[in-house]
mmCIF file of C-alpha atoms and ligand atoms in Angstrom:
data_model
loop_
_atom_site.group_PDB
_atom_site.id
_atom_site.type_symbol
_atom_site.label_atom_id
_atom_site.label_comp_id
_atom_site.label_asym_id
_atom_site.label_seq_id
_atom_site.Cartn_x
_atom_site.Cartn_y
_atom_site.Cartn_z
ATOM 1 C CA MET V 1 0.756 -0.385 0.386
ATOM 2 C CA SER V 2 1.385 3.428 -0.697
ATOM 3 C CA VAL V 3 2.119 6.554 1.773
ATOM 4 C CA ALA V 4 -0.795 7.469 0.405
ATOM 5 C CA ASP V 5 -3.132 5.056 1.024
ATOM 6 C CA LEU V 6 -2.382 4.152 4.119
ATOM 7 C CA ASP V 7 -3.215 7.877 5.452
ATOM 8 C CA GLY V 8 -6.066 7.404 3.375
ATOM 9 C CA LEU V 9 -7.218 4.233 5.907
ATOM 10 C CA ILE V 10 -5.497 5.618 8.737
ATOM 11 C CA ALA V 11 -8.500 9.319 8.432
ATOM 12 C CA ALA V 12 -10.533 6.351 7.801
ATOM 13 C CA LEU V 13 -9.944 4.561 11.241
ATOM 14 C CA PRO V 14 -12.762 4.297 14.319
ATOM 15 C CA LYS V 15 -9.344 5.545 16.553
ATOM 16 C CA ALA V 16 -9.601 5.834 20.891
ATOM 17 C CA GLU V 17 -6.801 7.851 22.053
ATOM 18 C CA LEU V 18 -5.285 6.516 25.251
ATOM 19 C CA HIS V 19 -2.373 8.674 26.038
ATOM 20 C CA LEU V 20 -3.367 12.761 25.892
ATOM 21 C CA HIS V 21 -2.358 14.993 28.510
ATOM 22 C CA ILE V 22 -5.355 17.869 28.375
ATOM 23 C CA GLU V 23 -2.840 20.242 29.276
ATOM 24 C CA GLY V 24 -0.264 19.716 26.584
ATOM 25 C CA SER V 25 -3.812 20.032 24.222
ATOM 26 C CA LEU V 26 -3.178 23.892 25.498
ATOM 27 C CA GLU V 27 -2.436 25.595 21.450
ATOM 28 C CA PRO V 28 -0.475 29.024 21.268
ATOM 29 C CA GLU V 29 -3.183 30.729 20.218
ATOM 30 C CA MET V 30 -5.219 30.044 22.809
ATOM 31 C CA MET V 31 -2.821 30.360 25.067
ATOM 32 C CA PHE V 32 -2.369 34.255 24.606
ATOM 33 C CA ALA V 33 -6.154 34.023 24.390
ATOM 34 C CA LEU V 34 -6.748 32.639 27.548
ATOM 35 C CA ALA V 35 -3.691 35.062 28.964
ATOM 36 C CA ARG V 36 -5.574 37.395 28.000
ATOM 37 C CA ARG V 37 -8.769 36.914 28.805
ATOM 38 C CA ASN V 38 -7.862 36.083 33.029
ATOM 39 C CA ARG V 39 -4.740 39.019 32.512
ATOM 40 C CA VAL V 40 -2.369 36.660 33.601
ATOM 41 C CA ALA V 41 1.720 38.037 31.541
ATOM 42 C CA ILE V 42 2.899 34.932 29.413
ATOM 43 C CA PRO V 43 7.187 34.590 29.233
ATOM 44 C CA PHE V 44 6.729 35.396 25.245
ATOM 45 C CA ALA V 45 5.737 37.681 22.971
ATOM 46 C CA SER V 46 3.938 36.416 19.838
ATOM 47 C CA VAL V 47 2.547 32.565 19.176
ATOM 48 C CA ASP V 48 6.017 32.430 16.944
ATOM 49 C CA GLU V 49 8.088 32.901 19.514
ATOM 50 C CA VAL V 50 6.364 30.210 21.737
ATOM 51 C CA ARG V 51 6.944 27.843 18.405
ATOM 52 C CA ALA V 52 10.427 28.040 18.527
ATOM 53 C CA ALA V 53 10.648 27.307 22.554
ATOM 54 C CA TYR V 54 8.737 24.666 22.011
ATOM 55 C CA ARG V 55 12.693 22.330 21.027
ATOM 56 C CA PHE V 56 13.567 19.814 23.414
ATOM 57 C CA SER V 57 16.296 17.260 24.661
ATOM 58 C CA ARG V 58 15.012 15.253 27.527
ATOM 59 C CA LEU V 59 11.402 15.274 28.702
ATOM 60 C CA GLN V 60 12.417 17.928 31.711
ATOM 61 C CA ASP V 61 12.778 20.240 29.508
ATOM 62 C CA PHE V 62 9.370 20.027 28.148
ATOM 63 C CA LEU V 63 7.710 20.122 31.439
ATOM 64 C CA ASP V 64 9.010 23.410 32.327
ATOM 65 C CA ILE V 65 7.657 24.921 29.958
ATOM 66 C CA TYR V 66 4.708 22.506 30.013
ATOM 67 C CA TYR V 67 3.726 23.691 33.499
ATOM 68 C CA ALA V 68 4.409 27.433 32.601
ATOM 69 C CA GLY V 69 2.119 27.314 29.517
ATOM 70 C CA ALA V 70 -0.370 25.595 32.174
ATOM 71 C CA GLU V 71 -0.938 29.466 34.204
ATOM 72 C CA VAL V 72 -3.048 30.704 31.686
ATOM 73 C CA LEU V 73 -6.069 28.966 33.467
ATOM 74 C CA ARG V 74 -7.599 30.064 35.941
ATOM 75 C CA GLU V 75 -12.172 29.092 35.686
ATOM 76 C CA ALA V 76 -14.128 26.620 35.231
ATOM 77 C CA GLU V 77 -15.182 27.549 30.860
ATOM 78 C CA ASP V 78 -10.771 27.683 30.473
ATOM 79 C CA PHE V 79 -11.312 24.492 31.088
ATOM 80 C CA ALA V 80 -14.062 23.734 29.069
ATOM 81 C CA ASP V 81 -12.556 25.602 25.861
ATOM 82 C CA LEU V 82 -9.600 23.350 26.653
ATOM 83 C CA ALA V 83 -11.312 20.345 25.785
ATOM 84 C CA LEU V 84 -13.955 21.132 23.797
ATOM 85 C CA ALA V 85 -11.222 22.213 21.111
ATOM 86 C CA TYR V 86 -8.557 19.130 21.414
ATOM 87 C CA PHE V 87 -12.849 17.383 20.771
ATOM 88 C CA ASP V 88 -12.734 19.218 17.701
ATOM 89 C CA ARG V 89 -10.004 18.469 16.813
ATOM 90 C CA ALA V 90 -10.020 14.483 17.681
ATOM 91 C CA ALA V 91 -13.159 13.872 15.967
ATOM 92 C CA GLY V 92 -12.197 15.134 12.766
ATOM 93 C CA ASP V 93 -9.491 12.519 12.899
ATOM 94 C CA ASN V 94 -11.870 9.799 14.336
ATOM 95 C CA VAL V 95 -11.297 9.159 17.304
ATOM 96 C CA ARG V 96 -14.315 8.394 18.735
ATOM 97 C CA HIS V 97 -13.525 7.973 22.448
ATOM 98 C CA ALA V 98 -10.563 9.213 24.907
ATOM 99 C CA GLU V 99 -9.310 9.124 28.033
ATOM 100 C CA ILE V 100 -7.874 11.397 28.822
ATOM 101 C CA PHE V 101 -4.602 12.837 31.206
ATOM 102 C CA PHE V 102 -4.916 15.789 34.097
ATOM 103 C CA ASP V 103 -2.684 17.050 36.861
ATOM 104 C CA PRO V 104 -4.531 18.310 39.687
ATOM 105 C CA GLN V 105 -1.971 19.935 41.489
ATOM 106 C CA THR V 106 -0.584 21.477 38.985
ATOM 107 C CA HIS V 107 -3.864 23.620 39.133
ATOM 108 C CA THR V 108 -4.777 23.474 42.605
ATOM 109 C CA ALA V 109 -0.923 24.494 43.673
ATOM 110 C CA ARG V 110 -2.114 27.977 42.251
ATOM 111 C CA GLY V 111 -4.839 28.204 43.946
ATOM 112 C CA ILE V 112 -6.966 27.016 42.025
ATOM 113 C CA PRO V 113 -9.337 24.241 43.281
ATOM 114 C CA LEU V 114 -10.336 20.863 42.315
ATOM 115 C CA GLY V 115 -13.999 21.753 41.025
ATOM 116 C CA VAL V 116 -13.196 24.408 38.779
ATOM 117 C CA VAL V 117 -11.191 21.849 37.118
ATOM 118 C CA VAL V 118 -12.513 19.118 37.384
ATOM 119 C CA GLU V 119 -16.396 20.900 36.310
ATOM 120 C CA GLY V 120 -14.609 22.236 33.833
ATOM 121 C CA LEU V 121 -13.605 19.986 31.648
ATOM 122 C CA LEU V 122 -16.185 17.540 32.392
ATOM 123 C CA ALA V 123 -17.985 20.229 31.123
ATOM 124 C CA GLY V 124 -15.906 20.538 27.548
ATOM 125 C CA MET V 125 -16.569 16.470 27.359
ATOM 126 C CA ALA V 126 -20.420 16.904 28.019
ATOM 127 C CA GLU V 127 -19.998 19.336 25.361
ATOM 128 C CA ALA V 128 -18.163 16.856 22.880
ATOM 129 C CA LYS V 129 -20.650 13.947 23.061
ATOM 130 C CA ALA V 130 -23.501 15.689 22.120
ATOM 131 C CA ARG V 131 -21.745 18.040 19.323
ATOM 132 C CA HIS V 132 -19.287 14.661 17.652
ATOM 133 C CA GLY V 133 -20.843 11.476 20.032
ATOM 134 C CA VAL V 134 -17.305 11.131 20.718
ATOM 135 C CA SER V 135 -17.092 9.718 24.629
ATOM 136 C CA SER V 136 -14.559 9.382 27.125
ATOM 137 C CA GLY V 137 -13.874 9.751 30.539
ATOM 138 C CA LEU V 138 -10.863 11.870 32.720
ATOM 139 C CA ILE V 139 -7.628 10.461 34.193
ATOM 140 C CA LEU V 140 -6.821 11.813 36.851
ATOM 141 C CA CYS V 141 -2.582 12.107 37.833
ATOM 142 C CA PHE V 142 -0.276 12.445 40.441
ATOM 143 C CA LEU V 143 2.380 14.702 39.892
ATOM 144 C CA ARG V 144 5.782 11.569 40.677
ATOM 145 C CA HIS V 145 8.085 15.019 41.421
ATOM 146 C CA LEU V 146 6.142 15.492 44.061
ATOM 147 C CA ASP V 147 6.117 13.032 47.674
ATOM 148 C CA GLU V 148 2.638 10.966 48.434
ATOM 149 C CA ALA V 149 1.823 12.301 50.666
ATOM 150 C CA ALA V 150 1.055 14.828 48.446
ATOM 151 C CA ALA V 151 -0.506 12.730 45.476
ATOM 152 C CA LEU V 152 -2.599 11.345 48.864
ATOM 153 C CA ALA V 153 -3.716 14.680 50.042
ATOM 154 C CA THR V 154 -5.038 14.612 46.263
ATOM 155 C CA LEU V 155 -6.461 11.679 46.001
ATOM 156 C CA ARG V 156 -8.554 12.090 49.407
ATOM 157 C CA GLU V 157 -9.453 16.098 47.986
ATOM 158 C CA ALA V 158 -10.690 14.077 45.220
ATOM 159 C CA GLU V 159 -13.487 11.349 46.572
ATOM 160 C CA ARG V 160 -16.306 13.360 45.477
ATOM 161 C CA PHE V 161 -16.123 13.370 42.257
ATOM 162 C CA LEU V 162 -14.899 9.509 42.412
ATOM 163 C CA ASP V 163 -17.627 8.634 39.909
ATOM 164 C CA ARG V 164 -16.429 10.519 37.627
ATOM 165 C CA ILE V 165 -13.249 9.512 37.626
ATOM 166 C CA ILE V 166 -11.906 6.911 35.534
ATOM 167 C CA GLY V 167 -9.208 6.680 36.675
ATOM 168 C CA VAL V 168 -5.498 7.516 38.180
ATOM 169 C CA GLY V 169 -2.219 8.142 36.413
ATOM 170 C CA LEU V 170 1.405 8.921 37.581
ATOM 171 C CA ASP V 171 3.383 11.325 35.156
ATOM 172 C CA SER V 172 5.802 14.521 34.935
ATOM 173 C CA SER V 173 9.887 13.832 35.947
ATOM 174 C CA GLU V 174 10.468 10.345 35.971
ATOM 175 C CA LEU V 175 14.491 9.407 36.274
ATOM 176 C CA GLY V 176 14.829 9.785 40.196
ATOM 177 C CA HIS V 177 11.293 8.742 40.944
ATOM 178 C CA PRO V 178 10.496 5.466 40.972
ATOM 179 C CA PRO V 179 6.914 4.408 40.391
ATOM 180 C CA GLY V 180 7.286 2.784 44.132
ATOM 181 C CA LYS V 181 6.895 6.151 45.539
ATOM 182 C CA PHE V 182 3.216 6.169 45.212
ATOM 183 C CA ALA V 183 2.336 2.163 46.025
ATOM 184 C CA ARG V 184 0.158 3.012 49.029
ATOM 185 C CA VAL V 185 -1.960 5.963 46.923
ATOM 186 C CA PHE V 186 -1.799 3.200 43.784
ATOM 187 C CA ALA V 187 -3.230 1.181 46.894
ATOM 188 C CA ARG V 188 -5.649 3.286 47.684
ATOM 189 C CA ALA V 189 -7.027 4.591 44.614
ATOM 190 C CA GLY V 190 -7.281 0.563 43.298
ATOM 191 C CA ALA V 191 -9.496 -0.367 46.706
ATOM 192 C CA MET V 192 -11.682 3.198 45.445
ATOM 193 C CA GLY V 193 -12.726 0.608 42.076
ATOM 194 C CA LEU V 194 -10.501 3.773 40.443
ATOM 195 C CA LYS V 195 -8.567 2.052 37.108
ATOM 196 C CA ARG V 196 -4.724 2.153 37.485
ATOM 197 C CA VAL V 197 -2.446 2.812 34.938
ATOM 198 C CA ALA V 198 1.551 5.232 34.974
ATOM 199 C CA HIS V 199 3.836 6.293 32.932
ATOM 200 C CA ALA V 200 6.982 4.457 32.774
ATOM 201 C CA GLY V 201 9.564 3.199 30.764
ATOM 202 C CA GLU V 202 10.115 6.555 28.780
ATOM 203 C CA GLU V 203 13.267 7.672 29.940
ATOM 204 C CA GLY V 204 13.141 5.676 33.007
ATOM 205 C CA PRO V 205 15.160 1.771 32.781
ATOM 206 C CA PRO V 206 12.537 -1.298 32.579
ATOM 207 C CA ASP V 207 13.485 -1.476 36.319
ATOM 208 C CA TYR V 208 10.817 1.046 36.783
ATOM 209 C CA VAL V 209 8.450 -1.382 34.735
ATOM 210 C CA ARG V 210 8.460 -3.036 36.261
ATOM 211 C CA GLU V 211 7.562 -1.852 39.677
ATOM 212 C CA ALA V 212 4.857 -0.114 37.617
ATOM 213 C CA LEU V 213 3.739 -4.286 37.586
ATOM 214 C CA ASP V 214 4.249 -5.262 40.540
ATOM 215 C CA LEU V 215 3.607 -2.295 43.297
ATOM 216 C CA LEU V 216 1.503 -0.116 41.354
ATOM 217 C CA HIS V 217 -0.522 -2.820 39.889
ATOM 218 C CA ILE V 218 -1.526 -1.113 37.028
ATOM 219 C CA ASP V 219 -4.166 -2.196 34.284
ATOM 220 C CA ARG V 220 -2.521 0.073 31.480
ATOM 221 C CA LEU V 221 1.185 1.294 30.673
ATOM 222 C CA ASP V 222 2.185 4.327 29.512
ATOM 223 C CA HIS V 223 4.845 4.846 26.988
ATOM 224 C CA GLY V 224 7.373 1.386 28.044
ATOM 225 C CA ASN V 225 9.585 1.532 25.418
ATOM 226 C CA ARG V 226 12.173 1.242 27.149
ATOM 227 C CA ALA V 227 10.729 -2.238 28.112
ATOM 228 C CA MET V 228 12.866 -3.573 25.183
ATOM 229 C CA GLU V 229 15.813 -3.341 26.770
ATOM 230 C CA ASP V 230 14.862 -6.360 28.936
ATOM 231 C CA PRO V 231 13.334 -9.624 26.413
ATOM 232 C CA ALA V 232 11.770 -11.567 29.529
ATOM 233 C CA LEU V 233 9.791 -7.985 29.939
ATOM 234 C CA VAL V 234 8.450 -7.984 27.139
ATOM 235 C CA ALA V 235 7.782 -11.834 27.407
ATOM 236 C CA ARG V 236 5.739 -10.966 30.466
ATOM 237 C CA LEU V 237 3.980 -8.415 28.952
ATOM 238 C CA VAL V 238 3.148 -9.756 26.115
ATOM 239 C CA ARG V 239 1.451 -12.942 28.164
ATOM 240 C CA GLU V 240 -0.315 -10.473 30.188
ATOM 241 C CA GLY V 241 -1.548 -9.071 27.394
ATOM 242 C CA LEU V 242 -0.979 -4.980 28.742
ATOM 243 C CA THR V 243 -1.746 -2.535 26.600
ATOM 244 C CA LEU V 244 0.961 0.174 26.090
ATOM 245 C CA THR V 245 0.577 3.805 25.177
ATOM 246 C CA VAL V 246 2.886 4.533 22.817
ATOM 247 C CA CYS V 247 3.673 8.674 21.910
ATOM 248 C CA PRO V 248 5.589 8.359 18.147
ATOM 249 C CA LEU V 249 6.204 12.271 17.737
ATOM 250 C CA SER V 250 6.262 12.639 22.065
ATOM 251 C CA ASN V 251 9.425 10.285 21.348
ATOM 252 C CA VAL V 252 11.254 12.106 19.164
ATOM 253 C CA LYS V 253 10.136 15.331 19.834
ATOM 254 C CA LEU V 254 12.081 14.341 23.404
ATOM 255 C CA CYS V 255 14.265 12.584 22.285
ATOM 256 C CA VAL V 256 13.902 8.867 23.036
ATOM 257 C CA VAL V 257 14.188 7.866 19.664
ATOM 258 C CA ALA V 258 16.756 9.486 17.876
ATOM 259 C CA ASP V 259 13.896 9.307 14.503
ATOM 260 C CA MET V 260 11.064 8.184 13.444
ATOM 261 C CA ALA V 261 12.109 5.993 11.551
ATOM 262 C CA ALA V 262 13.556 4.584 14.431
ATOM 263 C CA HIS V 263 10.716 3.907 16.480
ATOM 264 C CA PRO V 264 10.323 0.614 18.395
ATOM 265 C CA ILE V 265 6.621 0.461 17.261
ATOM 266 C CA PRO V 266 6.663 -1.690 14.436
ATOM 267 C CA ARG V 267 9.552 -3.931 16.924
ATOM 268 C CA MET V 268 6.922 -4.012 19.478
ATOM 269 C CA LEU V 269 4.136 -4.904 16.888
ATOM 270 C CA ALA V 270 5.987 -7.705 15.655
ATOM 271 C CA ALA V 271 6.604 -8.572 19.495
ATOM 272 C CA GLY V 272 2.972 -8.833 20.529
ATOM 273 C CA LEU V 273 2.606 -6.581 22.371
ATOM 274 C CA ARG V 274 -0.324 -4.198 22.583
ATOM 275 C CA VAL V 275 0.614 -1.031 21.096
ATOM 276 C CA THR V 276 -1.492 2.186 20.090
ATOM 277 C CA VAL V 277 -0.650 5.308 18.909
ATOM 278 C CA ASN V 278 -1.688 7.921 21.469
ATOM 279 C CA SER V 279 -0.734 12.145 20.578
ATOM 280 C CA ASP V 280 0.350 12.574 24.454
ATOM 281 C CA ASP V 281 0.416 16.219 24.145
ATOM 282 C CA PRO V 282 -0.149 17.366 20.864
ATOM 283 C CA ALA V 283 -0.002 21.321 21.065
ATOM 284 C CA TYR V 284 3.718 20.807 21.933
ATOM 285 C CA PHE V 285 5.112 18.036 20.353
ATOM 286 C CA GLY V 286 3.767 19.001 16.054
ATOM 287 C CA GLY V 287 0.414 16.560 15.870
ATOM 288 C CA TYR V 288 -2.384 15.016 16.965
ATOM 289 C CA VAL V 289 -3.138 11.651 16.871
ATOM 290 C CA ASN V 290 -3.436 10.923 13.167
ATOM 291 C CA ASP V 291 0.050 12.984 12.237
ATOM 292 C CA ASN V 292 1.479 10.532 14.992
ATOM 293 C CA PHE V 293 -0.259 7.573 12.633
ATOM 294 C CA ARG V 294 1.389 9.539 9.616
ATOM 295 C CA ALA V 295 4.925 10.019 10.739
ATOM 296 C CA LEU V 296 5.350 5.850 11.184
ATOM 297 C CA ALA V 297 3.529 4.989 8.096
ATOM 298 C CA ALA V 298 5.288 7.351 6.683
ATOM 299 C CA ALA V 299 8.521 6.299 7.819
ATOM 300 C CA GLY V 300 7.787 2.674 6.874
ATOM 301 C CA GLY V 301 7.500 1.333 9.795
ATOM 302 C CA ILE V 302 3.838 0.113 9.766
ATOM 303 C CA GLY V 303 0.859 -1.153 6.945
ATOM 304 C CA ARG V 304 -2.219 -1.864 6.742
ATOM 305 C CA ALA V 305 -3.089 -4.951 8.567
ATOM 306 C CA ASP V 306 0.192 -3.467 11.607
ATOM 307 C CA LEU V 307 -2.912 0.329 11.307
ATOM 308 C CA PHE V 308 -5.711 -2.138 11.732
ATOM 309 C CA GLN V 309 -3.934 -4.556 14.531
ATOM 310 C CA LEU V 310 -3.285 -0.725 16.173
ATOM 311 C CA ALA V 311 -6.651 0.787 15.962
ATOM 312 C CA ARG V 312 -8.839 -2.199 17.466
ATOM 313 C CA ASN V 313 -5.917 -2.825 19.972
ATOM 314 C CA SER V 314 -6.604 1.245 21.517
ATOM 315 C CA PHE V 315 -10.958 0.257 21.895
ATOM 316 C CA THR V 316 -9.702 -3.045 23.399
ATOM 317 C CA GLY V 317 -6.923 -1.670 25.681
ATOM 318 C CA SER V 318 -10.407 0.848 26.340
ATOM 319 C CA PHE V 319 -12.196 1.231 29.670
ATOM 320 C CA LEU V 320 -14.953 1.201 28.105
ATOM 321 C CA PRO V 321 -17.560 -1.362 28.776
ATOM 322 C CA GLU V 322 -17.267 -4.703 27.090
ATOM 323 C CA ALA V 323 -20.587 -4.083 24.542
ATOM 324 C CA ASP V 324 -19.050 -0.460 23.685
ATOM 325 C CA LYS V 325 -15.678 -2.356 22.872
ATOM 326 C CA ALA V 326 -17.568 -4.741 20.714
ATOM 327 C CA ARG V 327 -19.413 -2.052 18.519
ATOM 328 C CA HIS V 328 -16.420 -0.347 18.001
ATOM 329 C CA LEU V 329 -14.640 -3.189 16.951
ATOM 330 C CA ALA V 330 -17.237 -3.896 14.600
ATOM 331 C CA ALA V 331 -16.595 -0.583 12.815
ATOM 332 C CA ILE V 332 -13.118 -1.361 12.076
ATOM 333 C CA THR V 333 -13.886 -4.707 10.821
ATOM 334 C CA ALA V 334 -16.779 -2.654 7.991
ATOM 335 C CA VAL V 335 -13.699 -0.226 6.904
ATOM 336 C CA GLU V 336 -12.010 -3.697 6.920
ATOM 337 C CA ASN V 337 -14.352 -4.883 4.391
ATOM 338 C CA MET V 338 -15.079 -1.855 2.159
ATOM 339 C CA PRO V 339 -14.291 -3.173 -1.094
ATOM 340 C CA CYS V 340 -10.837 -1.091 -1.690
HETATM 341 N N1 ADE Q 1 3.087 14.786 31.525
HETATM 342 C C1 ADE Q 1 3.262 15.644 30.388
HETATM 343 N N2 ADE Q 1 3.467 14.655 29.326
HETATM 344 C C2 ADE Q 1 4.555 13.965 29.489
HETATM 345 C C3 ADE Q 1 5.068 13.256 29.524
HETATM 346 N N3 ADE Q 1 5.151 12.857 28.424
HETATM 347 N N4 ADE Q 1 6.168 12.027 30.109
HETATM 348 C C4 ADE Q 1 5.736 12.683 31.408
HETATM 349 N N5 ADE Q 1 5.428 13.542 32.373
HETATM 350 C C5 ADE Q 1 4.025 14.416 30.821
HETATM 351 ZN ZN1 ZN Q 2 2.307 11.161 28.432
#
C-alpha cells in the first residue's frame, strides 16, 4: 500500500485515544487568548515565539515549559474550552473515544480549586459528546516529582468526584521518581474501584516498568518503550496482555528515540505487545493522533495490517464496557471489509 493509501486508511479508521494530557493540548493561540482573558502575563511576545521555544532535548525541558503554559488556565470555562478544542480536533481524526489525563496538582498549587478543574473539563467533555458523539473518561494523574503525601491528599480531595473519574495515573519527571514511591496511593485508588495507569519506561529503565506492574498493579502502561531493552519483561507484558500507550511524535521530540525510522513500534508489534498510538501533548509535539499514525507510516514502519491492529488495540485496551468495545471493533471490521 502506498503512503497516500495508508493516510486514507488512517483517516477512515475509528480509533480511541488513551494517552493525552489535556494541558498538553493547549495550543499557543489559546494560550494567548486565555492570558488576555484572565490577565495573566506570559513570557512570550507572539505565537511564533512560543513555537520556537518548543525545542527539547529531554523530558524535563518540556515539563518546565508545559507547567508554565498551564498558568493561563484559571476558570472552569477555560478548562471546558480547552477540552472542547481537543475534542473538535480529535473528532476530525475519527477518534470515537478518549481517556484523558489531567494534572490536578498543577492547578491546586496555584489556588485553583479541584472542583473548578473537574467541572470545567466535564462540561467540555459533555459538549463534545453532544457535538461529535465522542465518549470520554477522566484520569487523574499524580505528579511524581512531588511526594506521596501530596498525592494522597489529592486523592482524598478527589473522593467527592469518584463517580466522574475513571482512574488514576502517574506522570511528570520520571528519572529519580520510581513508581514504588506511590505504592500506597495506588493501593488506595484500587480499593476505591479506580483503574490504574502509570508512565514508566519513557526515560526510566525497565525496572521502573516492573515496579509499575508489581507495586502499582497497573491496568495499562503509558509509554513503556524502554521495556524493549529487557526480553523477559517484554515476554511478561505479552503474556499478561497489558496495553501500552505509545506516543511516537512525543518520543522523537523528547529525544527518547533518534528519529521516526528508529521508533520501536514495529518491533513492539512484531513481539506481540498490545501497542496503541497516541499524541501525549499534541500542542507541544507537533501533532494530534492521526499525525502520529501518518509519521509512523511515512517512516516506513507500519503497513495496512498494523493499522488495523493498532486501531483494534486502542479499543480493547480502553476502559470502555465490553459492549461498547464490541461496537467500535465492529466499525473497524466494516472498514476492513469495504471494497478498496
Ligand atoms: N506530562 C505531560 N506529558 C508527559 C510525558 N510525556 N511524560 C511525563 N509526564 C508528562
Ligand atoms: Zn504522557
